[in-house]
Amino acid sequence: HTHTHDVTNVTKTNHKIIIVSSTCPIDSPCPNQIIALKCLYRPRPYWLNGAGSSPSARPRIVTFRTMRKRQIDTLKIFNHNVQEVKENEEYLVNFDCGGREIAINILLGSGFPNEKPKLIVSPILRHPWVNGTTGEIENAPGILNYTIHSDLGRIVQAVGREFEKHPPQFVNESTPQHHAPPPPASAAANQHHQQCRNGNVPDYGVDNRNALLSPSHEPDPFGLRNLTTDELSRLNADEDYLEEFIAKLPFLQHQNDEMDQLLAGIESLAVDNLARKQTVEERKAKLESLALEFKELGQQWESMNQRYQRKAEDFSPQHIKELLQIAVSTADNKSDDEAQRFLAGQSDVGTFLQNFIESRKLYTMRKAKEERLVQQLTALERAAF
């Protein structure tokens, strides 16, 4: 579809959406032109996929993969010793048949559950349900009347109970009372299928519980069995009538009530969130202010830490020792300079003695401090500090 529909007005009333106008021209050959479209607000078509859905089930989209998984789950629920041969494709179920163990191999094609599953019994049995050549179970009521709403687990359970309660003869065994070969499997299948279509299902020893498991006794939550052919045809042709019929279903009404409760809860939660919006904004602003203050304090700490490191280096014992050594050398050089000037006749005796004595005195004091500091550092090193 190459046309573009720009919906200009959409109104939602009573769980329905009415599109009242469109920019698509009236004389356009567009087959999907939208002038007034009415559809259910809730996803109606997908509820038809779950014939066995409970009233408390929530409306949801049922995908093909989900339907396939549900069928496999019913197989594990209604039968014991289910072995998975190949995930989602092949399963094996064992049953007791007259003291001997038989196995039913369930093969699920790519089209399952839209297509029938294939059930193959091993070893092959002489039974109207079983093809005597291939061992495939072709004429069981659950297989003949299979629909997408049938339960795979119940079908296999009914077949297993039939073989357990009325063990058939194995094909590779022979008894005196069976001299004539059995009728062809295809003939038996056609005869049995014709009887099923006429409503006269032959009794193969299946008890009443197995009869209840047949498709005719499966749950009918939609009430379709009570409708006439005309009503079913109208449901198939008239979309509005189909919507009204679906809207009156009890389990759908229950789901609508649950949906309304959920929507009310969501609305209440949204209102509560809006009421807390101002508080959240205030706390957010406060947090941003604290973060900015933290950043400034961090920068101050970094600056003061660098200053501390410089001061720590300046006042370290090793640095003080180096400074004392420089000061001692300076005082010693100064006294030597005073002696050289006196010898050169650049100063008199009084000036020389005064300056020389002061410089030597300063030299002696600094030298003593240096030696004392060296002794202290040596003692600390010996004490392993």
mmCIF file of C-alpha atoms in Angstrom:
data_model
loop_
_atom_site.group_PDB
_atom_site.id
_atom_site.type_symbol
_atom_site.label_atom_id
_atom_site.label_comp_id
_atom_site.label_asym_id
_atom_site.label_seq_id
_atom_site.Cartn_x
_atom_site.Cartn_y
_atom_site.Cartn_z
ATOM 1 C CA HIS A 1 0.000 0.000 0.000
ATOM 2 C CA THR A 2 1.679 3.180 -1.252
ATOM 3 C CA HIS A 3 -0.788 5.793 0.017
ATOM 4 C CA THR A 4 -0.103 7.734 3.173
ATOM 5 C CA HIS A 5 -2.999 8.383 5.545
ATOM 6 C CA ASP A 6 -2.638 11.417 7.812
ATOM 7 C CA VAL A 7 -5.245 11.006 10.515
ATOM 8 C CA THR A 8 -6.446 14.453 11.606
ATOM 9 C CA ASN A 9 -8.853 13.585 14.390
ATOM 10 C CA VAL A 10 -8.905 10.534 16.632
ATOM 11 C CA THR A 11 -11.534 10.029 19.329
ATOM 12 C CA LYS A 12 -11.424 7.253 21.949
ATOM 13 C CA THR A 13 -14.770 6.340 23.534
ATOM 14 C CA ASN A 14 -15.830 3.231 25.418
ATOM 15 C CA HIS A 15 -12.630 1.312 24.610
ATOM 16 C CA LYS A 16 -13.025 2.076 20.895
ATOM 17 C CA ILE A 17 -11.058 4.300 18.535
ATOM 18 C CA ILE A 18 -12.990 6.189 15.843
ATOM 19 C CA ILE A 19 -10.959 7.790 13.063
ATOM 20 C CA VAL A 20 -13.249 10.469 11.646
ATOM 21 C CA SER A 21 -11.207 11.902 8.800
ATOM 22 C CA SER A 22 -8.306 11.202 6.471
ATOM 23 C CA THR A 23 -6.361 13.095 3.838
ATOM 24 C CA CYS A 24 -6.624 10.224 1.357
ATOM 25 C CA PRO A 25 -8.848 11.495 -1.562
ATOM 26 C CA ILE A 26 -12.247 9.891 -2.075
ATOM 27 C CA ASP A 27 -11.645 9.129 -5.739
ATOM 28 C CA SER A 28 -8.287 7.491 -5.035
ATOM 29 C CA PRO A 29 -8.009 3.839 -6.152
ATOM 30 C CA CYS A 30 -6.536 3.030 -2.701
ATOM 31 C CA PRO A 31 -8.216 -0.245 -1.560
ATOM 32 C CA ASN A 32 -7.471 0.497 2.099
ATOM 33 C CA GLN A 33 -8.859 4.037 2.187
ATOM 34 C CA ILE A 34 -9.734 5.087 5.715
ATOM 35 C CA ILE A 35 -12.870 7.207 6.153
ATOM 36 C CA ALA A 36 -14.384 5.891 9.382
ATOM 37 C CA LEU A 37 -12.644 3.001 11.049
ATOM 38 C CA LYS A 38 -13.880 1.486 14.296
ATOM 39 C CA CYS A 39 -11.827 -1.078 16.192
ATOM 40 C CA LEU A 40 -11.637 -2.445 19.692
ATOM 41 C CA TYR A 41 -9.271 -0.593 22.005
ATOM 42 C CA ARG A 42 -8.023 -3.895 23.481
ATOM 43 C CA PRO A 43 -6.262 -6.565 21.380
ATOM 44 C CA ARG A 44 -9.339 -8.733 20.764
ATOM 45 C CA PRO A 45 -8.174 -11.129 17.994
ATOM 46 C CA TYR A 46 -5.425 -12.745 20.049
ATOM 47 C CA TRP A 47 -7.781 -13.936 22.789
ATOM 48 C CA LEU A 48 -9.335 -16.349 20.315
ATOM 49 C CA ASN A 49 -6.064 -18.279 20.170
ATOM 50 C CA GLY A 50 -6.328 -19.623 23.716
ATOM 51 C CA ALA A 51 -9.395 -21.834 23.916
ATOM 52 C CA GLY A 52 -8.332 -23.145 27.304
ATOM 53 C CA SER A 53 -7.548 -19.753 28.820
ATOM 54 C CA SER A 54 -8.727 -19.267 32.362
ATOM 55 C CA PRO A 55 -10.895 -16.257 33.240
ATOM 56 C CA SER A 56 -8.083 -14.750 35.262
ATOM 57 C CA ALA A 57 -5.691 -14.764 32.315
ATOM 58 C CA ARG A 58 -4.484 -11.361 31.216
ATOM 59 C CA PRO A 59 -5.037 -10.215 27.614
ATOM 60 C CA ARG A 60 -1.825 -10.589 25.721
ATOM 61 C CA ILE A 61 -0.545 -11.280 22.246
ATOM 62 C CA VAL A 62 -0.185 -15.014 21.675
ATOM 63 C CA THR A 63 2.552 -15.677 19.159
ATOM 64 C CA PHE A 64 3.043 -18.837 17.140
ATOM 65 C CA ARG A 65 6.058 -19.739 19.259
ATOM 66 C CA THR A 66 4.048 -19.280 22.470
ATOM 67 C CA MET A 67 1.235 -21.512 21.190
ATOM 68 C CA ARG A 68 3.754 -24.201 20.258
ATOM 69 C CA LYS A 69 5.364 -24.034 23.702
ATOM 70 C CA ARG A 70 1.962 -24.318 25.405
ATOM 71 C CA GLN A 71 1.178 -27.479 23.468
ATOM 72 C CA ILE A 72 4.523 -28.981 24.490
ATOM 73 C CA ASP A 73 3.825 -27.993 28.101
ATOM 74 C CA THR A 74 0.494 -29.870 28.018
ATOM 75 C CA LEU A 75 2.388 -32.932 26.788
ATOM 76 C CA LYS A 76 4.575 -32.806 29.911
ATOM 77 C CA ILE A 77 1.627 -32.072 32.213
ATOM 78 C CA PHE A 78 -0.688 -34.923 31.183
ATOM 79 C CA ASN A 79 1.971 -37.589 30.619
ATOM 80 C CA HIS A 80 4.793 -39.091 32.646
ATOM 81 C CA ASN A 81 8.292 -39.971 31.476
ATOM 82 C CA VAL A 82 8.318 -37.486 28.610
ATOM 83 C CA GLN A 83 11.744 -37.577 26.973
ATOM 84 C CA GLU A 84 12.960 -34.737 24.772
ATOM 85 C CA VAL A 85 14.662 -36.177 21.696
ATOM 86 C CA LYS A 86 14.988 -32.870 19.836
ATOM 87 C CA GLU A 87 13.935 -29.606 21.425
ATOM 88 C CA ASN A 88 10.573 -28.306 20.154
ATOM 89 C CA GLU A 89 10.467 -30.983 17.433
ATOM 90 C CA GLU A 90 10.544 -34.569 18.739
ATOM 91 C CA TYR A 91 9.481 -36.169 22.046
ATOM 92 C CA LEU A 92 9.130 -39.742 23.321
ATOM 93 C CA VAL A 93 6.565 -41.092 25.801
ATOM 94 C CA ASN A 94 6.620 -44.664 27.194
ATOM 95 C CA PHE A 95 3.493 -46.650 28.177
ATOM 96 C CA ASP A 96 2.820 -50.130 29.557
ATOM 97 C CA CYS A 97 0.933 -52.362 27.153
ATOM 98 C CA GLY A 98 0.047 -55.797 28.561
ATOM 99 C CA GLY A 99 3.230 -56.035 30.574
ATOM 100 C CA ARG A 100 5.371 -54.823 27.730
ATOM 101 C CA GLU A 101 6.658 -51.317 27.215
ATOM 102 C CA ILE A 102 5.748 -49.386 24.107
ATOM 103 C CA ALA A 103 6.974 -45.988 23.021
ATOM 104 C CA ILE A 104 5.051 -43.262 21.229
ATOM 105 C CA ASN A 105 7.247 -40.927 19.241
ATOM 106 C CA ILE A 106 5.704 -37.454 18.845
ATOM 107 C CA LEU A 107 6.956 -35.516 15.814
ATOM 108 C CA LEU A 108 6.062 -31.829 15.628
ATOM 109 C CA GLY A 109 6.387 -30.359 12.155
ATOM 110 C CA SER A 110 7.279 -26.772 11.358
ATOM 111 C CA GLY A 111 3.572 -25.926 10.997
ATOM 112 C CA PHE A 112 2.542 -27.293 14.408
ATOM 113 C CA PRO A 113 0.165 -26.422 16.127
ATOM 114 C CA ASN A 114 -1.610 -25.277 12.950
ATOM 115 C CA GLU A 115 -0.857 -28.731 11.524
ATOM 116 C CA LYS A 116 -1.479 -32.112 13.133
ATOM 117 C CA PRO A 117 1.311 -33.754 15.102
ATOM 118 C CA LYS A 118 2.582 -37.121 13.930
ATOM 119 C CA LEU A 119 2.399 -39.968 16.490
ATOM 120 C CA ILE A 120 4.336 -43.171 15.745
ATOM 121 C CA VAL A 121 4.107 -46.186 18.061
ATOM 122 C CA SER A 122 6.970 -48.639 18.452
ATOM 123 C CA PRO A 123 6.745 -51.610 18.169
ATOM 124 C CA ILE A 124 3.887 -51.568 15.663
ATOM 125 C CA LEU A 125 0.511 -52.689 17.097
ATOM 126 C CA ARG A 126 -2.583 -54.255 15.527
ATOM 127 C CA HIS A 127 -5.180 -51.597 16.264
ATOM 128 C CA PRO A 128 -7.719 -49.653 14.186
ATOM 129 C CA TRP A 129 -5.998 -46.434 15.199
ATOM 130 C CA VAL A 130 -2.547 -47.603 14.024
ATOM 131 C CA ASN A 131 -1.222 -47.932 10.489
ATOM 132 C CA GLY A 132 0.007 -51.531 10.389
ATOM 133 C CA THR A 133 2.848 -50.670 8.021
ATOM 134 C CA THR A 134 4.335 -47.468 9.381
ATOM 135 C CA GLY A 135 3.111 -47.629 12.992
ATOM 136 C CA GLU A 136 1.684 -44.115 12.716
ATOM 137 C CA ILE A 137 -1.393 -43.427 14.829
ATOM 138 C CA GLU A 138 -3.746 -42.027 12.210
ATOM 139 C CA ASN A 139 -7.296 -42.783 13.350
ATOM 140 C CA ALA A 140 -7.370 -41.796 17.014
ATOM 141 C CA PRO A 141 -10.287 -39.401 17.683
ATOM 142 C CA GLY A 142 -7.911 -36.714 18.886
ATOM 143 C CA ILE A 143 -5.923 -36.931 15.619
ATOM 144 C CA LEU A 144 -8.949 -37.101 13.313
ATOM 145 C CA ASN A 145 -10.650 -34.126 14.971
ATOM 146 C CA TYR A 146 -7.479 -32.180 15.687
ATOM 147 C CA THR A 147 -7.715 -28.384 15.723
ATOM 148 C CA ILE A 148 -5.386 -25.645 16.840
ATOM 149 C CA HIS A 149 -7.307 -25.576 20.140
ATOM 150 C CA SER A 150 -6.723 -29.262 20.915
ATOM 151 C CA ASP A 151 -4.334 -30.243 23.712
ATOM 152 C CA LEU A 152 -1.412 -32.372 22.537
ATOM 153 C CA GLY A 153 -0.933 -33.777 26.032
ATOM 154 C CA ARG A 154 -4.526 -35.027 26.258
ATOM 155 C CA ILE A 155 -4.371 -36.592 22.804
ATOM 156 C CA VAL A 156 -1.267 -38.608 23.731
ATOM 157 C CA GLN A 157 -2.749 -39.435 27.143
ATOM 158 C CA ALA A 158 -5.935 -40.811 25.563
ATOM 159 C CA VAL A 159 -3.926 -42.983 23.162
ATOM 160 C CA GLY A 160 -1.730 -44.292 25.966
ATOM 161 C CA ARG A 161 -4.722 -45.162 28.161
ATOM 162 C CA GLU A 162 -6.364 -47.018 25.290
ATOM 163 C CA PHE A 163 -3.265 -49.169 24.803
ATOM 164 C CA GLU A 164 -2.818 -49.699 28.564
ATOM 165 C CA LYS A 165 -6.406 -50.711 29.336
ATOM 166 C CA HIS A 166 -6.911 -52.771 26.173
ATOM 167 C CA PRO A 167 -3.496 -54.031 25.058
ATOM 168 C CA PRO A 168 -3.538 -54.791 21.315
ATOM 169 C CA GLN A 169 -1.505 -57.503 19.646
ATOM 170 C CA PHE A 170 1.931 -56.730 18.310
ATOM 171 C CA VAL A 171 2.387 -57.017 14.555
ATOM 172 C CA ASN A 172 5.383 -59.374 14.851
ATOM 173 C CA GLU A 173 3.357 -61.810 16.991
ATOM 174 C CA SER A 174 0.984 -64.459 15.591
ATOM 175 C CA THR A 175 -1.870 -66.331 17.313
ATOM 176 C CA PRO A 176 -3.975 -69.342 16.135
ATOM 177 C CA GLN A 177 -7.162 -67.304 15.945
ATOM 178 C CA HIS A 178 -5.611 -64.807 13.522
ATOM 179 C CA HIS A 179 -4.960 -66.790 10.337
ATOM 180 C CA ALA A 180 -6.298 -64.222 7.937
ATOM 181 C CA PRO A 181 -4.308 -61.060 7.411
ATOM 182 C CA PRO A 182 -5.778 -57.916 8.900
ATOM 183 C CA PRO A 183 -7.615 -55.521 6.634
ATOM 184 C CA PRO A 184 -5.491 -52.833 5.035
ATOM 185 C CA ALA A 185 -4.776 -49.948 7.305
ATOM 186 C CA SER A 186 -6.162 -47.502 4.794
ATOM 187 C CA ALA A 187 -9.503 -49.353 4.626
ATOM 188 C CA ALA A 188 -9.772 -49.476 8.400
ATOM 189 C CA ALA A 189 -8.888 -45.827 8.564
ATOM 190 C CA ASN A 190 -11.529 -44.880 5.971
ATOM 191 C CA GLN A 191 -14.181 -46.961 7.736
ATOM 192 C CA HIS A 192 -13.340 -45.466 11.120
ATOM 193 C CA HIS A 193 -13.208 -41.929 9.729
ATOM 194 C CA GLN A 194 -16.614 -42.413 8.044
ATOM 195 C CA GLN A 195 -18.094 -43.653 11.322
ATOM 196 C CA CYS A 196 -16.669 -40.629 13.149
ATOM 197 C CA ARG A 197 -18.182 -38.275 10.590
ATOM 198 C CA ASN A 198 -21.570 -39.952 11.013
ATOM 199 C CA GLY A 199 -21.343 -39.465 14.769
ATOM 200 C CA ASN A 200 -20.949 -43.210 15.480
ATOM 201 C CA VAL A 201 -17.500 -43.501 16.958
ATOM 202 C CA PRO A 202 -16.659 -47.206 17.468
ATOM 203 C CA ASP A 203 -15.807 -48.300 20.993
ATOM 204 C CA TYR A 204 -12.221 -49.523 21.248
ATOM 205 C CA GLY A 205 -12.417 -49.994 24.960
ATOM 206 C CA VAL A 206 -11.755 -46.387 25.877
ATOM 207 C CA ASP A 207 -13.472 -45.570 29.151
ATOM 208 C CA ASN A 208 -15.671 -42.592 29.845
ATOM 209 C CA ARG A 209 -12.735 -40.507 30.942
ATOM 210 C CA ASN A 210 -11.112 -40.950 27.529
ATOM 211 C CA ALA A 211 -14.403 -40.016 25.914
ATOM 212 C CA LEU A 212 -14.405 -36.806 27.932
ATOM 213 C CA LEU A 213 -10.969 -36.062 26.541
ATOM 214 C CA SER A 214 -12.188 -36.177 22.934
ATOM 215 C CA PRO A 215 -12.579 -32.848 21.092
ATOM 216 C CA SER A 216 -16.382 -33.004 21.384
ATOM 217 C CA HIS A 217 -16.041 -32.721 25.170
ATOM 218 C CA GLU A 218 -13.276 -30.146 25.239
ATOM 219 C CA PRO A 219 -14.008 -26.865 27.054
ATOM 220 C CA ASP A 220 -15.974 -24.364 24.980
ATOM 221 C CA PRO A 221 -15.397 -20.966 26.640
ATOM 222 C CA PHE A 222 -16.797 -19.116 23.622
ATOM 223 C CA GLY A 223 -20.091 -21.040 23.503
ATOM 224 C CA LEU A 224 -19.733 -21.764 19.792
ATOM 225 C CA ARG A 225 -21.308 -25.245 20.017
ATOM 226 C CA ASN A 226 -24.640 -23.704 20.974
ATOM 227 C CA LEU A 227 -24.759 -21.494 17.868
ATOM 228 C CA THR A 228 -26.527 -22.361 14.658
ATOM 229 C CA THR A 229 -24.859 -22.446 11.280
ATOM 230 C CA ASP A 230 -26.432 -19.109 10.351
ATOM 231 C CA GLU A 231 -25.121 -17.505 13.529
ATOM 232 C CA LEU A 232 -21.638 -18.870 12.886
ATOM 233 C CA SER A 233 -21.757 -17.573 9.305
ATOM 234 C CA ARG A 234 -22.822 -14.163 10.567
ATOM 235 C CA LEU A 235 -19.937 -14.151 13.042
ATOM 236 C CA ASN A 236 -17.574 -14.900 10.189
ATOM 237 C CA ALA A 237 -18.991 -12.201 7.898
ATOM 238 C CA ASP A 238 -20.132 -9.365 10.190
ATOM 239 C CA GLU A 239 -17.288 -7.748 12.126
ATOM 240 C CA ASP A 240 -19.582 -5.589 14.279
ATOM 241 C CA TYR A 241 -21.634 -8.632 15.286
ATOM 242 C CA LEU A 242 -18.410 -10.503 16.085
ATOM 243 C CA GLU A 243 -17.237 -7.645 18.299
ATOM 244 C CA GLU A 244 -20.544 -7.578 20.180
ATOM 245 C CA PHE A 245 -20.422 -11.359 20.623
ATOM 246 C CA ILE A 246 -16.874 -11.204 21.988
ATOM 247 C CA ALA A 247 -17.692 -8.296 24.296
ATOM 248 C CA LYS A 248 -20.391 -10.406 26.006
ATOM 249 C CA LEU A 249 -18.089 -13.328 26.810
ATOM 250 C CA PRO A 250 -17.840 -13.742 30.619
ATOM 251 C CA PHE A 251 -14.097 -14.332 30.748
ATOM 252 C CA LEU A 252 -13.516 -11.348 28.458
ATOM 253 C CA GLN A 253 -15.601 -9.126 30.723
ATOM 254 C CA HIS A 254 -13.520 -10.370 33.636
ATOM 255 C CA GLN A 255 -10.362 -9.513 31.721
ATOM 256 C CA ASN A 256 -11.759 -6.067 30.945
ATOM 257 C CA ASP A 257 -12.426 -5.526 34.653
ATOM 258 C CA GLU A 258 -8.858 -6.531 35.448
ATOM 259 C CA MET A 259 -7.601 -4.205 32.720
ATOM 260 C CA ASP A 260 -9.637 -1.330 34.178
ATOM 261 C CA GLN A 261 -8.178 -2.041 37.615
ATOM 262 C CA LEU A 262 -4.664 -2.035 36.180
ATOM 263 C CA LEU A 263 -5.309 1.218 34.324
ATOM 264 C CA ALA A 264 -6.696 2.779 37.504
ATOM 265 C CA GLY A 265 -3.612 1.636 39.405
ATOM 266 C CA ILE A 266 -1.320 3.065 36.729
ATOM 267 C CA GLU A 267 -3.215 6.359 36.768
ATOM 268 C CA SER A 268 -2.984 6.524 40.568
ATOM 269 C CA LEU A 269 0.738 5.824 40.400
ATOM 270 C CA ALA A 270 1.173 8.534 37.761
ATOM 271 C CA VAL A 271 -0.697 11.064 39.920
ATOM 272 C CA ASP A 272 1.470 10.129 42.899
ATOM 273 C CA ASN A 273 4.594 10.568 40.779
ATOM 274 C CA LEU A 274 3.432 14.014 39.666
ATOM 275 C CA ALA A 275 2.748 14.981 43.280
ATOM 276 C CA ARG A 276 6.322 14.057 44.162
ATOM 277 C CA LYS A 277 7.781 15.920 41.187
ATOM 278 C CA GLN A 278 8.371 19.190 43.076
ATOM 279 C CA THR A 279 10.077 17.387 45.963
ATOM 280 C CA VAL A 280 12.271 15.494 43.530
ATOM 281 C CA GLU A 281 13.206 18.722 41.722
ATOM 282 C CA GLU A 282 14.103 20.425 45.020
ATOM 283 C CA ARG A 283 16.253 17.519 46.113
ATOM 284 C CA LYS A 284 17.862 17.412 42.700
ATOM 285 C CA ALA A 285 18.762 21.116 42.950
ATOM 286 C CA LYS A 286 20.120 20.570 46.464
ATOM 287 C CA LEU A 287 22.180 17.641 45.249
ATOM 288 C CA GLU A 288 23.603 19.728 42.404
ATOM 289 C CA SER A 289 24.507 22.490 44.896
ATOM 290 C CA LEU A 290 26.222 19.976 47.169
ATOM 291 C CA ALA A 291 28.063 18.511 44.203
ATOM 292 C CA LEU A 292 29.317 21.985 43.219
ATOM 293 C CA GLU A 293 30.386 22.689 46.804
ATOM 294 C CA PHE A 294 32.139 19.337 46.948
ATOM 295 C CA LYS A 295 34.005 20.176 43.749
ATOM 296 C CA GLU A 296 35.146 23.540 45.135
ATOM 297 C CA LEU A 297 36.263 21.966 48.413
ATOM 298 C CA GLY A 298 38.128 19.338 46.443
ATOM 299 C CA GLN A 299 39.998 22.005 44.513
ATOM 300 C CA GLN A 300 40.868 23.812 47.751
ATOM 301 C CA TRP A 301 42.100 20.590 49.299
ATOM 302 C CA GLU A 302 44.258 19.892 46.261
ATOM 303 C CA SER A 303 45.840 23.361 46.458
ATOM 304 C CA MET A 304 46.488 23.093 50.201
ATOM 305 C CA ASN A 305 47.846 19.595 49.820
ATOM 306 C CA GLN A 306 50.374 20.784 47.256
ATOM 307 C CA ARG A 307 51.389 23.594 49.615
ATOM 308 C CA TYR A 308 51.752 21.106 52.450
ATOM 309 C CA GLN A 309 53.965 18.877 50.319
ATOM 310 C CA ARG A 310 56.252 21.817 49.549
ATOM 311 C CA LYS A 311 56.466 22.811 53.228
ATOM 312 C CA ALA A 312 57.070 19.219 54.253
ATOM 313 C CA GLU A 313 59.998 19.057 51.841
ATOM 314 C CA ASP A 314 61.361 22.402 53.114
ATOM 315 C CA PHE A 315 61.289 21.299 56.748
ATOM 316 C CA SER A 316 62.419 17.747 56.277
ATOM 317 C CA PRO A 317 65.556 16.746 58.306
ATOM 318 C CA GLN A 318 67.583 16.040 55.188
ATOM 319 C CA HIS A 319 66.748 19.443 53.706
ATOM 320 C CA ILE A 320 67.645 21.203 56.984
ATOM 321 C CA LYS A 321 70.929 19.305 57.040
ATOM 322 C CA GLU A 322 71.734 20.489 53.522
ATOM 323 C CA LEU A 323 70.889 24.095 54.451
ATOM 324 C CA LEU A 324 73.153 23.907 57.538
ATOM 325 C CA GLN A 325 76.012 22.562 55.436
ATOM 326 C CA ILE A 326 75.596 25.466 53.002
ATOM 327 C CA ALA A 327 75.464 27.982 55.912
ATOM 328 C CA VAL A 328 78.638 26.471 57.488
ATOM 329 C CA SER A 329 80.460 26.716 54.191
ATOM 330 C CA THR A 330 79.305 30.334 53.734
ATOM 331 C CA ALA A 331 80.508 31.379 57.241
ATOM 332 C CA ASP A 332 83.862 29.658 56.686
ATOM 333 C CA ASN A 333 84.373 31.429 53.346
ATOM 334 C CA LYS A 334 83.493 34.772 54.910
ATOM 335 C CA SER A 335 86.185 34.403 57.613
ATOM 336 C CA ASP A 336 88.735 33.488 54.925
ATOM 337 C CA ASP A 337 87.780 36.587 52.935
ATOM 338 C CA GLU A 338 88.314 38.803 56.001
ATOM 339 C CA ALA A 339 91.796 37.309 56.523
ATOM 340 C CA GLN A 340 92.723 37.887 52.851
ATOM 341 C CA ARG A 341 91.647 41.561 53.006
ATOM 342 C CA PHE A 342 93.697 42.086 56.199
ATOM 343 C CA LEU A 343 96.775 40.509 54.654
ATOM 344 C CA ALA A 344 96.315 42.672 51.574
ATOM 345 C CA GLY A 345 96.231 45.784 53.776
ATOM 346 C CA GLN A 346 92.616 46.603 52.920
ATOM 347 C CA SER A 347 91.478 46.695 56.612
ATOM 348 C CA ASP A 348 93.003 47.704 59.917
ATOM 349 C CA VAL A 349 93.600 45.452 62.900
ATOM 350 C CA GLY A 350 90.444 46.463 64.807
ATOM 351 C CA THR A 351 88.086 45.945 61.894
ATOM 352 C CA PHE A 352 89.741 42.671 60.964
ATOM 353 C CA LEU A 353 89.479 41.258 64.479
ATOM 354 C CA GLN A 354 85.829 42.249 64.863
ATOM 355 C CA ASN A 355 84.676 40.837 61.504
ATOM 356 C CA PHE A 356 86.856 37.725 61.702
ATOM 357 C CA ILE A 357 85.707 36.828 65.223
ATOM 358 C CA GLU A 358 82.002 37.247 64.257
ATOM 359 C CA SER A 359 82.335 35.110 61.139
ATOM 360 C CA ARG A 360 84.226 32.357 62.996
ATOM 361 C CA LYS A 361 81.698 32.457 65.806
ATOM 362 C CA LEU A 362 78.854 32.051 63.299
ATOM 363 C CA TYR A 363 80.752 29.256 61.572
ATOM 364 C CA THR A 364 81.296 27.423 64.889
ATOM 365 C CA MET A 365 77.598 27.660 65.859
ATOM 366 C CA ARG A 366 76.372 26.400 62.495
ATOM 367 C CA LYS A 367 78.944 23.614 62.446
ATOM 368 C CA ALA A 368 77.830 22.453 65.888
ATOM 369 C CA LYS A 369 74.169 22.403 64.800
ATOM 370 C CA GLU A 370 75.074 20.428 61.715
ATOM 371 C CA GLU A 371 77.022 17.813 63.662
ATOM 372 C CA ARG A 372 74.230 17.477 66.219
ATOM 373 C CA LEU A 373 71.617 17.005 63.469
ATOM 374 C CA VAL A 374 73.791 14.412 61.740
ATOM 375 C CA GLN A 375 74.072 12.462 64.996
ATOM 376 C CA GLN A 376 70.287 12.559 65.488
ATOM 377 C CA LEU A 377 69.602 11.377 61.933
ATOM 378 C CA THR A 378 72.121 8.565 62.314
ATOM 379 C CA ALA A 379 70.460 7.468 65.557
ATOM 380 C CA LEU A 380 67.032 7.476 63.872
ATOM 381 C CA GLU A 381 68.318 5.384 60.988
ATOM 382 C CA ARG A 382 69.785 2.859 63.428
ATOM 383 C CA ALA A 383 66.448 2.715 65.250
ATOM 384 C CA ALA A 384 64.858 1.787 61.867
ATOM 385 C CA PHE A 385 62.726 4.915 61.587
#
